[in-house]
Amino acid sequence: MHLLVCGGTGCRASASDSIIEKLKSEITAKGLQDEVQVIMTGCFGFCEKGPIVKILPDNTFYTQVKPDDAAEIVAEHVIKGRKVNRLLYVDPENKEHVSDSKHMGFYRKQIRIALRNCGFINPENIDEAIARDAYQALGKVLAEYKPAETIDIIKKSGLRGRGGGGFPTGLKWEIASKNKADQKYVVCNADEGDPGAFMDRSVLEGDPHTVLEAMAICGYCIGATQGLIYIRAEYPLAIKRLKIAIEQAHEYGLLGKNIMGSGFDFDITLRYGAGAFVCGEETALIHSMEGLRGEPTNKPPFPAESGFLNKPTNVNNVETFASIPVIILKGSEWFASIGTEKSKGTKVFALAGKINNVGLIEVPMGTTLREVIFEIGGGIKNGKKFKAVQTGGPSGGCLTEKHLDTPIDFDNLIAAGSMMGSGGMIVMDEDDCMVSVAKFFLDFTVEESCGKCAPCRIGNKRLFELLERITKGEGTMEDLERLQNLCKVIKDTALCGLGQTSPNPILSTMDNFYNEYLAHVNDKKCPAGQCKSLMKYVIDPEACVGCTACARNCPVNAISGERKKPHLIDTAICIKCGACIEKCKFNAISIK
Amino acid sequence: MATIKSLDDLRKMKESLQSKINLREKGEDPNSHVQIKVAMATCGIASGAKTVMEFMMEELEKRGIDSIITQTGCMGYCYAEPTIEVTMPGKEPVVFGYVDTKKADEIIEKYIKNGELVDGIIPMNYETIDKK
Ligand SMILES: Cc1cc2nc3c(=O)[nH]c(=O)nc-3n(C[C@H](O)[C@H](O)[C@H](O)COP(=O)(O)O)c2cc1C
Ligand code: SF4
Ligand code: FES
């Protein structure tokens, strides 16, 4: 028998360590140490009901266990085989105790559709992919459906593009299929330039065949025989695995001429990007593949009319493609049964920042931020307080406490002042300064702006300078007003999505954390204590015993004072390195 | 390598590949081995998955344990990399996180040899589409 005790950060904060100890000593006391082992595990993704104890082999799932419950668990469950009812999870719907974790699938907030094979198959072996249904959907489509029927399935599934915009995929395919041309192209957008996002890379590294298969299905639907994957050269492992996958698919005749005897030909080649964020924008991406500068052009014409080499081109994101084969095999109704009214299926998020369980998750649309951050994500690092989460990367905005219970989908996120974006979620805690966060993203856009249009090239630079003044304590109330006005002008006049969305991090932090801006401007203070220029190190004369440890460790000799007398920091010399705080044993130094 | 000429071909191939894997996983195959998957996406490799994989290959061979070690993609538990999944014949797969060579050694000695679990299991917290 095994007693699994959650040792994830959330449960550990509520004493799972001492549960382990108590269980172990109870078991030893009863002389059962050879038959029963107590094991510490990682997070169960159920932290809100932690600490969790799970018992194997019978899969009993105890929640909110206290160290004092250990004796009862051992005496009742381990020895007499009787479950401790009061510790069982109570189903919120029917108020019944759920005894067996196999029957509490609902606690698993995640469903893996796009990630279904990641971490299961060896991505360099096509046989393993085939054993898990790879190319079945392509085979079925080629043998049984007309292109229009297939497009209809995708339309009915409600799938919307996962690359950021959320455009209905079936509709996009239909438009491309209706445009007549001698050649058309299917493009997979694997540029993934959003800082903090790595889901596309993971899909390509873990399950390259699903993307190849879906591209071929798309080719069949729109009448294209050529596919291109635009991938950043910074993803060498994904590139290697894609190449192997393409080669193996060719050997099996699953790509190339006359696929599975259907008469349909389809081939895929790779194109490498140099890692410019703007090249993720579809028109810039297409120009980059044509060997031109990676600059966007006005839409219309949309790629579906005139894209790569001026031919109709369908561009979709990696994760969008990865959902396609499952939709074909399991049906559009199945897919449409997951998610919210206008956003169907699941979305992959990359959790990053001040969150315990950094990683990739896939949840049904409509899951709340609270579930994502506090249950699956295991809550905030080091027990700090949640402050905000940035979704949509540099194009998105931050969501706060008041948005925690909003179901996540395309439309709700936009209504909340952010956007889905590609699925990066950067979690911030009380120590993060929101003005600095906005500055971080602006720094990124200034760097990544292609420079083609003036609002973005010049405007973002000015926005960045304004933010810099504010974080240095040189900002004025007029600056705040200018900031807001300029944001609006850039949004309205920039040529492409990069510029049109780049002010979002400023607008949303101003919306949600205006007081923090005011503190920087009026009080010359950074409430989070992040803006170095606004920090002042001071010694509390009451607490200081005059041990001289600080003065001896200050690299610039900014601290003076006699032995056994309170010391003083000369703020004109202080470089705010923090060395003194670390050395002071009496907590006499603080940042004001 | 045979080419797949029709959907039927593909289906047959899938069936046979799948039953092979099932045999292996369910331990009905008398020659069944321990199966180990190492999460080798960029995140895993960056935190040392390659070293762990090499260590396990060498050690399992040295210690005379028949096993199949393969690489796989990201399991999603980036906070606990390197992660590996161990499937003992006839048993459910178990995922272990934070596996360095020391942990790998413990896993071999305790879990693989004696079926005793060790600290650091990562519970599966998602649903697969197979059940839906
Ligand atoms: C600045 C900018 C960057 C973008 N970066 C990406 C990207 O990295 N990956 C992506 O799939 N789409 C990106 N997009 C969205 C694409 O233009 C396009 O809408 C998307 O690839 C379409 O695929 P989908 O319908 O499957 O989402 C970006 C858009 C903009 C404006
Ligand atoms: S908005 Fe920025 S990135 Fe887009 S075209 Fe203009 S300068 Fe280039
Ligand atoms: S369930 Fe225990 S830490 Fe998450």
PDB file of C-alpha atoms in Angstrom, chain A residues 171-429:
ATOM      1  CA  LEU A 171     -14.559  30.182 -42.610  1.00  0.00           C
ATOM      2  CA  LYS A 172     -10.943  30.987 -43.414  1.00  0.00           C
ATOM      3  CA  TRP A 173     -10.583  27.687 -45.266  1.00  0.00           C
ATOM      4  CA  GLU A 174     -13.798  28.268 -47.129  1.00  0.00           C
ATOM      5  CA  ILE A 175     -12.645  31.651 -48.387  1.00  0.00           C
ATOM      6  CA  ALA A 176      -9.336  30.221 -49.539  1.00  0.00           C
ATOM      7  CA  SER A 177     -11.083  27.292 -51.199  1.00  0.00           C
ATOM      8  CA  LYS A 178     -13.365  29.565 -53.189  1.00  0.00           C
ATOM      9  CA  ASN A 179     -10.577  31.686 -54.630  1.00  0.00           C
ATOM     10  CA  LYS A 180      -9.569  30.209 -57.942  1.00  0.00           C
ATOM     11  CA  ALA A 181      -5.888  29.858 -58.846  1.00  0.00           C
ATOM     12  CA  ASP A 182      -3.466  27.431 -60.455  1.00  0.00           C
ATOM     13  CA  GLN A 183      -1.548  27.114 -57.217  1.00  0.00           C
ATOM     14  CA  LYS A 184      -2.460  27.735 -53.593  1.00  0.00           C
ATOM     15  CA  TYR A 185      -0.482  27.394 -50.403  1.00  0.00           C
ATOM     16  CA  VAL A 186      -1.006  26.197 -46.856  1.00  0.00           C
ATOM     17  CA  VAL A 187       1.217  27.968 -44.349  1.00  0.00           C
ATOM     18  CA  CYS A 188       1.798  26.991 -40.764  1.00  0.00           C
ATOM     19  CA  ASN A 189       2.719  29.930 -38.594  1.00  0.00           C
ATOM     20  CA  ALA A 190       5.310  28.657 -36.134  1.00  0.00           C
ATOM     21  CA  ASP A 191       6.940  31.987 -35.493  1.00  0.00           C
ATOM     22  CA  GLU A 192       5.818  32.231 -31.866  1.00  0.00           C
ATOM     23  CA  GLY A 193       7.435  35.481 -30.898  1.00  0.00           C
ATOM     24  CA  ASP A 194       5.333  36.386 -27.885  1.00  0.00           C
ATOM     25  CA  PRO A 195       7.631  36.543 -24.832  1.00  0.00           C
ATOM     26  CA  GLY A 196       6.637  33.835 -22.387  1.00  0.00           C
ATOM     27  CA  ALA A 197       4.830  31.638 -24.917  1.00  0.00           C
ATOM     28  CA  PHE A 198       6.226  28.249 -25.849  1.00  0.00           C
ATOM     29  CA  MET A 199       3.214  26.097 -26.646  1.00  0.00           C
ATOM     30  CA  ASP A 200       3.807  25.949 -30.390  1.00  0.00           C
ATOM     31  CA  ARG A 201       7.364  24.854 -29.844  1.00  0.00           C
ATOM     32  CA  SER A 202       6.176  22.129 -27.501  1.00  0.00           C
ATOM     33  CA  VAL A 203       3.602  20.826 -29.961  1.00  0.00           C
ATOM     34  CA  LEU A 204       6.168  20.717 -32.765  1.00  0.00           C
ATOM     35  CA  GLU A 205       8.743  19.064 -30.546  1.00  0.00           C
ATOM     36  CA  GLY A 206       6.308  16.593 -29.047  1.00  0.00           C
ATOM     37  CA  ASP A 207       3.951  15.752 -31.898  1.00  0.00           C
ATOM     38  CA  PRO A 208       5.141  17.047 -35.276  1.00  0.00           C
ATOM     39  CA  HIS A 209       2.976  14.633 -37.282  1.00  0.00           C
ATOM     40  CA  THR A 210      -0.275  16.171 -36.125  1.00  0.00           C
ATOM     41  CA  VAL A 211       0.703  19.467 -37.724  1.00  0.00           C
ATOM     42  CA  LEU A 212       1.803  17.812 -40.977  1.00  0.00           C
ATOM     43  CA  GLU A 213      -1.423  15.835 -41.128  1.00  0.00           C
ATOM     44  CA  ALA A 214      -3.604  18.875 -40.511  1.00  0.00           C
ATOM     45  CA  MET A 215      -1.763  20.897 -43.142  1.00  0.00           C
ATOM     46  CA  ALA A 216      -2.434  18.155 -45.676  1.00  0.00           C
ATOM     47  CA  ILE A 217      -6.114  18.129 -44.697  1.00  0.00           C
ATOM     48  CA  CYS A 218      -6.192  21.885 -45.179  1.00  0.00           C
ATOM     49  CA  GLY A 219      -4.472  21.509 -48.554  1.00  0.00           C
ATOM     50  CA  TYR A 220      -7.107  19.039 -49.645  1.00  0.00           C
ATOM     51  CA  CYS A 221      -9.871  21.386 -48.525  1.00  0.00           C
ATOM     52  CA  ILE A 222      -8.618  24.548 -50.186  1.00  0.00           C
ATOM     53  CA  GLY A 223      -7.028  22.899 -53.210  1.00  0.00           C
ATOM     54  CA  ALA A 224      -3.358  23.369 -52.399  1.00  0.00           C
ATOM     55  CA  THR A 225      -0.603  20.855 -52.962  1.00  0.00           C
ATOM     56  CA  GLN A 226       2.156  22.732 -51.243  1.00  0.00           C
ATOM     57  CA  GLY A 227       2.588  23.464 -47.559  1.00  0.00           C
ATOM     58  CA  LEU A 228       5.155  25.686 -45.876  1.00  0.00           C
ATOM     59  CA  ILE A 229       6.050  25.845 -42.224  1.00  0.00           C
ATOM     60  CA  TYR A 230       7.484  29.178 -41.168  1.00  0.00           C
ATOM     61  CA  ILE A 231       9.516  28.466 -38.073  1.00  0.00           C
ATOM     62  CA  ARG A 232      12.044  30.553 -36.227  1.00  0.00           C
ATOM     63  CA  ALA A 233      15.608  29.347 -36.539  1.00  0.00           C
ATOM     64  CA  GLU A 234      15.849  29.650 -32.747  1.00  0.00           C
ATOM     65  CA  TYR A 235      13.874  26.422 -32.466  1.00  0.00           C
ATOM     66  CA  PRO A 236      16.521  23.907 -33.596  1.00  0.00           C
ATOM     67  CA  LEU A 237      14.978  20.902 -31.867  1.00  0.00           C
ATOM     68  CA  ALA A 238      11.541  21.543 -33.329  1.00  0.00           C
ATOM     69  CA  ILE A 239      13.147  21.957 -36.748  1.00  0.00           C
ATOM     70  CA  LYS A 240      15.045  18.709 -36.401  1.00  0.00           C
ATOM     71  CA  ARG A 241      11.946  16.786 -35.372  1.00  0.00           C
ATOM     72  CA  LEU A 242       9.865  18.326 -38.145  1.00  0.00           C
ATOM     73  CA  LYS A 243      12.464  17.297 -40.701  1.00  0.00           C
ATOM     74  CA  ILE A 244      12.514  13.739 -39.389  1.00  0.00           C
ATOM     75  CA  ALA A 245       8.722  13.649 -39.368  1.00  0.00           C
ATOM     76  CA  ILE A 246       8.452  14.926 -42.938  1.00  0.00           C
ATOM     77  CA  GLU A 247      10.964  12.351 -44.111  1.00  0.00           C
ATOM     78  CA  GLN A 248       9.195   9.488 -42.340  1.00  0.00           C
ATOM     79  CA  ALA A 249       5.800  10.582 -43.642  1.00  0.00           C
ATOM     80  CA  HIS A 250       7.261  10.558 -47.136  1.00  0.00           C
ATOM     81  CA  GLU A 251       8.644   7.054 -46.717  1.00  0.00           C
ATOM     82  CA  TYR A 252       5.210   5.816 -45.733  1.00  0.00           C
ATOM     83  CA  GLY A 253       3.546   7.679 -48.564  1.00  0.00           C
ATOM     84  CA  LEU A 254       1.581   9.857 -46.146  1.00  0.00           C
ATOM     85  CA  LEU A 255       3.003  12.935 -47.791  1.00  0.00           C
ATOM     86  CA  GLY A 256       4.028  13.276 -51.411  1.00  0.00           C
ATOM     87  CA  LYS A 257       2.270  12.006 -54.500  1.00  0.00           C
ATOM     88  CA  ASN A 258      -1.040  10.194 -54.490  1.00  0.00           C
ATOM     89  CA  ILE A 259      -1.471  10.019 -50.727  1.00  0.00           C
ATOM     90  CA  MET A 260      -3.109   6.745 -49.657  1.00  0.00           C
ATOM     91  CA  GLY A 261      -4.189   6.073 -53.207  1.00  0.00           C
ATOM     92  CA  SER A 262      -6.490   9.079 -53.265  1.00  0.00           C
ATOM     93  CA  GLY A 263      -4.854  10.944 -56.121  1.00  0.00           C
ATOM     94  CA  PHE A 264      -4.170  13.879 -53.784  1.00  0.00           C
ATOM     95  CA  ASP A 265      -0.604  15.213 -53.706  1.00  0.00           C
ATOM     96  CA  PHE A 266       0.793  17.241 -50.859  1.00  0.00           C
ATOM     97  CA  ASP A 267       4.261  18.262 -49.846  1.00  0.00           C
ATOM     98  CA  ILE A 268       5.655  20.331 -47.013  1.00  0.00           C
ATOM     99  CA  THR A 269       8.839  22.370 -46.778  1.00  0.00           C
ATOM    100  CA  LEU A 270      10.327  24.422 -43.979  1.00  0.00           C
ATOM    101  CA  ARG A 271      11.121  28.128 -44.083  1.00  0.00           C
ATOM    102  CA  TYR A 272      13.214  29.681 -41.378  1.00  0.00           C
ATOM    103  CA  GLY A 273      12.574  32.999 -39.740  1.00  0.00           C
ATOM    104  CA  ALA A 274      15.213  35.047 -38.016  1.00  0.00           C
ATOM    105  CA  GLY A 275      13.048  35.535 -34.955  1.00  0.00           C
ATOM    106  CA  ALA A 276      11.466  38.924 -35.510  1.00  0.00           C
ATOM    107  CA  PHE A 277       8.181  39.303 -33.646  1.00  0.00           C
ATOM    108  CA  VAL A 278       6.543  41.155 -36.513  1.00  0.00           C
ATOM    109  CA  CYS A 279       7.190  38.204 -38.835  1.00  0.00           C
ATOM    110  CA  GLY A 280       4.486  36.347 -36.930  1.00  0.00           C
ATOM    111  CA  GLU A 281       2.023  38.747 -38.526  1.00  0.00           C
ATOM    112  CA  GLU A 282       0.773  36.879 -41.541  1.00  0.00           C
ATOM    113  CA  THR A 283       1.539  39.386 -44.292  1.00  0.00           C
ATOM    114  CA  ALA A 284       5.022  40.060 -42.906  1.00  0.00           C
ATOM    115  CA  LEU A 285       5.524  36.320 -42.612  1.00  0.00           C
ATOM    116  CA  ILE A 286       4.619  35.829 -46.241  1.00  0.00           C
ATOM    117  CA  HIS A 287       6.989  38.583 -47.369  1.00  0.00           C
ATOM    118  CA  SER A 288       9.737  37.071 -45.293  1.00  0.00           C
ATOM    119  CA  MET A 289       9.175  33.706 -46.998  1.00  0.00           C
ATOM    120  CA  GLU A 290       9.325  35.413 -50.367  1.00  0.00           C
ATOM    121  CA  GLY A 291      12.770  36.681 -49.523  1.00  0.00           C
ATOM    122  CA  LEU A 292      11.574  40.236 -49.004  1.00  0.00           C
ATOM    123  CA  ARG A 293      11.863  42.331 -45.871  1.00  0.00           C
ATOM    124  CA  GLY A 294       9.691  41.036 -43.087  1.00  0.00           C
ATOM    125  CA  GLU A 295       7.330  43.985 -43.147  1.00  0.00           C
ATOM    126  CA  PRO A 296       3.543  43.832 -43.014  1.00  0.00           C
ATOM    127  CA  THR A 297       1.352  45.232 -45.768  1.00  0.00           C
ATOM    128  CA  ASN A 298      -2.176  46.502 -45.639  1.00  0.00           C
ATOM    129  CA  LYS A 299      -5.038  44.031 -45.635  1.00  0.00           C
ATOM    130  CA  PRO A 300      -6.996  43.610 -47.864  1.00  0.00           C
ATOM    131  CA  PRO A 301      -5.864  41.850 -49.868  1.00  0.00           C
ATOM    132  CA  PHE A 302      -5.964  39.066 -47.326  1.00  0.00           C
ATOM    133  CA  PRO A 303      -3.619  36.120 -47.806  1.00  0.00           C
ATOM    134  CA  ALA A 304      -6.615  33.990 -48.746  1.00  0.00           C
ATOM    135  CA  GLU A 305      -6.876  36.095 -51.918  1.00  0.00           C
ATOM    136  CA  SER A 306      -3.300  36.999 -52.565  1.00  0.00           C
ATOM    137  CA  GLY A 307      -0.647  35.610 -50.289  1.00  0.00           C
ATOM    138  CA  PHE A 308       2.575  33.736 -50.924  1.00  0.00           C
ATOM    139  CA  LEU A 309       3.804  34.574 -54.451  1.00  0.00           C
ATOM    140  CA  ASN A 310       0.473  36.364 -54.874  1.00  0.00           C
ATOM    141  CA  LYS A 311      -1.414  33.086 -54.751  1.00  0.00           C
ATOM    142  CA  PRO A 312      -4.277  32.308 -52.363  1.00  0.00           C
ATOM    143  CA  THR A 313      -2.681  31.261 -49.108  1.00  0.00           C
ATOM    144  CA  ASN A 314      -4.169  29.918 -45.922  1.00  0.00           C
ATOM    145  CA  VAL A 315      -2.202  30.775 -42.788  1.00  0.00           C
ATOM    146  CA  ASN A 316      -2.933  29.008 -39.528  1.00  0.00           C
ATOM    147  CA  ASN A 317      -1.214  28.697 -36.229  1.00  0.00           C
ATOM    148  CA  VAL A 318       0.435  25.476 -34.974  1.00  0.00           C
ATOM    149  CA  GLU A 319      -2.100  24.894 -32.225  1.00  0.00           C
ATOM    150  CA  THR A 320      -5.003  25.515 -34.594  1.00  0.00           C
ATOM    151  CA  PHE A 321      -3.654  22.814 -36.870  1.00  0.00           C
ATOM    152  CA  ALA A 322      -3.032  20.465 -33.953  1.00  0.00           C
ATOM    153  CA  SER A 323      -6.751  20.513 -33.091  1.00  0.00           C
ATOM    154  CA  ILE A 324      -7.900  19.618 -36.623  1.00  0.00           C
ATOM    155  CA  PRO A 325      -7.281  15.842 -36.773  1.00  0.00           C
ATOM    156  CA  VAL A 326      -9.158  15.277 -33.505  1.00  0.00           C
ATOM    157  CA  ILE A 327     -12.117  17.271 -34.756  1.00  0.00           C
ATOM    158  CA  ILE A 328     -12.304  15.119 -37.864  1.00  0.00           C
ATOM    159  CA  LEU A 329     -12.058  11.859 -35.935  1.00  0.00           C
ATOM    160  CA  LYS A 330     -14.290  12.725 -33.005  1.00  0.00           C
ATOM    161  CA  GLY A 331     -16.685  14.975 -34.849  1.00  0.00           C
ATOM    162  CA  SER A 332     -17.590  18.621 -34.730  1.00  0.00           C
ATOM    163  CA  GLU A 333     -20.290  18.069 -32.122  1.00  0.00           C
ATOM    164  CA  TRP A 334     -17.851  16.581 -29.691  1.00  0.00           C
ATOM    165  CA  PHE A 335     -15.497  19.534 -30.099  1.00  0.00           C
ATOM    166  CA  ALA A 336     -18.301  22.060 -29.902  1.00  0.00           C
ATOM    167  CA  SER A 337     -19.495  20.478 -26.663  1.00  0.00           C
ATOM    168  CA  ILE A 338     -16.321  21.709 -24.975  1.00  0.00           C
ATOM    169  CA  GLY A 339     -15.862  25.378 -24.205  1.00  0.00           C
ATOM    170  CA  THR A 340     -18.129  28.415 -24.151  1.00  0.00           C
ATOM    171  CA  GLU A 341     -20.813  29.592 -26.516  1.00  0.00           C
ATOM    172  CA  LYS A 342     -18.526  31.466 -28.864  1.00  0.00           C
ATOM    173  CA  SER A 343     -15.170  29.888 -28.078  1.00  0.00           C
ATOM    174  CA  LYS A 344     -15.100  26.151 -28.531  1.00  0.00           C
ATOM    175  CA  GLY A 345     -12.602  23.527 -27.519  1.00  0.00           C
ATOM    176  CA  THR A 346      -9.543  23.941 -25.395  1.00  0.00           C
ATOM    177  CA  LYS A 347      -6.679  26.406 -25.246  1.00  0.00           C
ATOM    178  CA  VAL A 348      -3.087  25.755 -24.340  1.00  0.00           C
ATOM    179  CA  PHE A 349      -1.506  28.248 -21.967  1.00  0.00           C
ATOM    180  CA  ALA A 350       2.109  28.658 -20.992  1.00  0.00           C
ATOM    181  CA  LEU A 351       2.190  29.596 -17.326  1.00  0.00           C
ATOM    182  CA  ALA A 352       5.151  31.726 -16.402  1.00  0.00           C
ATOM    183  CA  GLY A 353       6.200  34.348 -13.900  1.00  0.00           C
ATOM    184  CA  LYS A 354       5.490  34.243 -10.196  1.00  0.00           C
ATOM    185  CA  ILE A 355       3.535  31.029 -10.258  1.00  0.00           C
ATOM    186  CA  ASN A 356       4.411  27.752  -8.607  1.00  0.00           C
ATOM    187  CA  ASN A 357       3.711  25.302 -11.406  1.00  0.00           C
ATOM    188  CA  VAL A 358       5.379  26.908 -14.378  1.00  0.00           C
ATOM    189  CA  GLY A 359       4.444  24.835 -17.375  1.00  0.00           C
ATOM    190  CA  LEU A 360       2.089  24.051 -20.201  1.00  0.00           C
ATOM    191  CA  ILE A 361      -1.553  23.448 -19.524  1.00  0.00           C
ATOM    192  CA  GLU A 362      -4.562  22.865 -21.744  1.00  0.00           C
ATOM    193  CA  VAL A 363      -7.968  23.781 -20.409  1.00  0.00           C
ATOM    194  CA  PRO A 364     -11.441  24.016 -21.883  1.00  0.00           C
ATOM    195  CA  MET A 365     -12.393  27.527 -22.929  1.00  0.00           C
ATOM    196  CA  GLY A 366     -14.447  29.010 -20.138  1.00  0.00           C
ATOM    197  CA  THR A 367     -12.143  27.890 -17.362  1.00  0.00           C
ATOM    198  CA  THR A 368     -11.627  30.790 -14.967  1.00  0.00           C
ATOM    199  CA  LEU A 369      -8.348  32.509 -14.277  1.00  0.00           C
ATOM    200  CA  ARG A 370      -8.717  31.464 -10.653  1.00  0.00           C
ATOM    201  CA  GLU A 371      -8.811  27.804 -11.623  1.00  0.00           C
ATOM    202  CA  VAL A 372      -5.825  28.224 -13.885  1.00  0.00           C
ATOM    203  CA  ILE A 373      -3.697  30.179 -11.442  1.00  0.00           C
ATOM    204  CA  PHE A 374      -4.693  28.812  -8.059  1.00  0.00           C
ATOM    205  CA  GLU A 375      -5.541  25.226  -8.848  1.00  0.00           C
ATOM    206  CA  ILE A 376      -3.639  24.026 -11.862  1.00  0.00           C
ATOM    207  CA  GLY A 377      -0.918  26.617 -11.473  1.00  0.00           C
ATOM    208  CA  GLY A 378      -0.508  25.925  -7.789  1.00  0.00           C
ATOM    209  CA  GLY A 379      -0.869  29.556  -6.733  1.00  0.00           C
ATOM    210  CA  ILE A 380       1.651  32.326  -6.324  1.00  0.00           C
ATOM    211  CA  LYS A 381       5.290  31.645  -5.533  1.00  0.00           C
ATOM    212  CA  ASN A 382       6.498  32.046  -1.959  1.00  0.00           C
ATOM    213  CA  GLY A 383       2.994  32.620  -0.650  1.00  0.00           C
ATOM    214  CA  LYS A 384       2.917  36.153  -2.048  1.00  0.00           C
ATOM    215  CA  LYS A 385      -0.222  37.954  -3.035  1.00  0.00           C
ATOM    216  CA  PHE A 386      -1.549  37.743  -6.587  1.00  0.00           C
ATOM    217  CA  LYS A 387      -1.528  41.076  -8.330  1.00  0.00           C
ATOM    218  CA  ALA A 388      -2.141  40.631 -12.023  1.00  0.00           C
ATOM    219  CA  VAL A 389      -1.714  38.334 -14.965  1.00  0.00           C
ATOM    220  CA  GLN A 390      -0.697  39.474 -18.425  1.00  0.00           C
ATOM    221  CA  THR A 391      -2.360  37.578 -21.248  1.00  0.00           C
ATOM    222  CA  GLY A 392      -1.735  38.236 -24.900  1.00  0.00           C
ATOM    223  CA  GLY A 393       1.887  39.210 -24.317  1.00  0.00           C
ATOM    224  CA  PRO A 394       2.965  42.624 -25.610  1.00  0.00           C
ATOM    225  CA  SER A 395      -0.347  42.982 -27.447  1.00  0.00           C
ATOM    226  CA  GLY A 396      -2.505  42.167 -24.477  1.00  0.00           C
ATOM    227  CA  GLY A 397      -3.269  43.634 -21.131  1.00  0.00           C
ATOM    228  CA  CYS A 398      -3.205  42.712 -17.517  1.00  0.00           C
ATOM    229  CA  LEU A 399      -6.086  41.183 -15.665  1.00  0.00           C
ATOM    230  CA  THR A 400      -6.484  41.603 -11.953  1.00  0.00           C
ATOM    231  CA  GLU A 401      -8.179  40.232  -8.879  1.00  0.00           C
ATOM    232  CA  LYS A 402     -11.574  41.354 -10.148  1.00  0.00           C
ATOM    233  CA  HIS A 403     -11.185  39.273 -13.288  1.00  0.00           C
ATOM    234  CA  LEU A 404     -10.250  36.068 -11.493  1.00  0.00           C
ATOM    235  CA  ASP A 405     -13.675  34.533 -11.900  1.00  0.00           C
ATOM    236  CA  THR A 406     -14.174  35.552 -15.507  1.00  0.00           C
ATOM    237  CA  PRO A 407     -14.421  32.498 -17.771  1.00  0.00           C
ATOM    238  CA  ILE A 408     -11.511  32.695 -20.182  1.00  0.00           C
ATOM    239  CA  ASP A 409     -12.502  32.907 -23.819  1.00  0.00           C
ATOM    240  CA  PHE A 410     -11.751  35.155 -26.773  1.00  0.00           C
ATOM    241  CA  ASP A 411     -14.558  37.612 -26.172  1.00  0.00           C
ATOM    242  CA  ASN A 412     -14.383  37.810 -22.383  1.00  0.00           C
ATOM    243  CA  LEU A 413     -10.699  38.592 -22.446  1.00  0.00           C
ATOM    244  CA  ILE A 414     -11.242  41.412 -24.914  1.00  0.00           C
ATOM    245  CA  ALA A 415     -14.113  42.753 -22.828  1.00  0.00           C
ATOM    246  CA  ALA A 416     -11.796  42.697 -19.817  1.00  0.00           C
ATOM    247  CA  GLY A 417      -9.269  44.857 -21.663  1.00  0.00           C
ATOM    248  CA  SER A 418      -6.836  42.159 -22.676  1.00  0.00           C
ATOM    249  CA  MET A 419      -6.838  39.433 -25.293  1.00  0.00           C
ATOM    250  CA  MET A 420      -6.196  35.747 -25.712  1.00  0.00           C
ATOM    251  CA  GLY A 421      -3.088  36.187 -27.801  1.00  0.00           C
ATOM    252  CA  SER A 422      -1.151  33.038 -28.342  1.00  0.00           C
ATOM    253  CA  GLY A 423      -1.613  31.835 -24.781  1.00  0.00           C
ATOM    254  CA  GLY A 424       1.245  33.172 -22.722  1.00  0.00           C
ATOM    255  CA  MET A 425       0.231  33.944 -19.145  1.00  0.00           C
ATOM    256  CA  ILE A 426       2.692  35.908 -17.102  1.00  0.00           C
ATOM    257  CA  VAL A 427       1.685  36.006 -13.475  1.00  0.00           C
ATOM    258  CA  MET A 428       2.686  38.951 -11.305  1.00  0.00           C
ATOM    259  CA  ASP A 429       2.686  39.320  -7.559  1.00  0.00           C
TER     260      ASP A 429
END
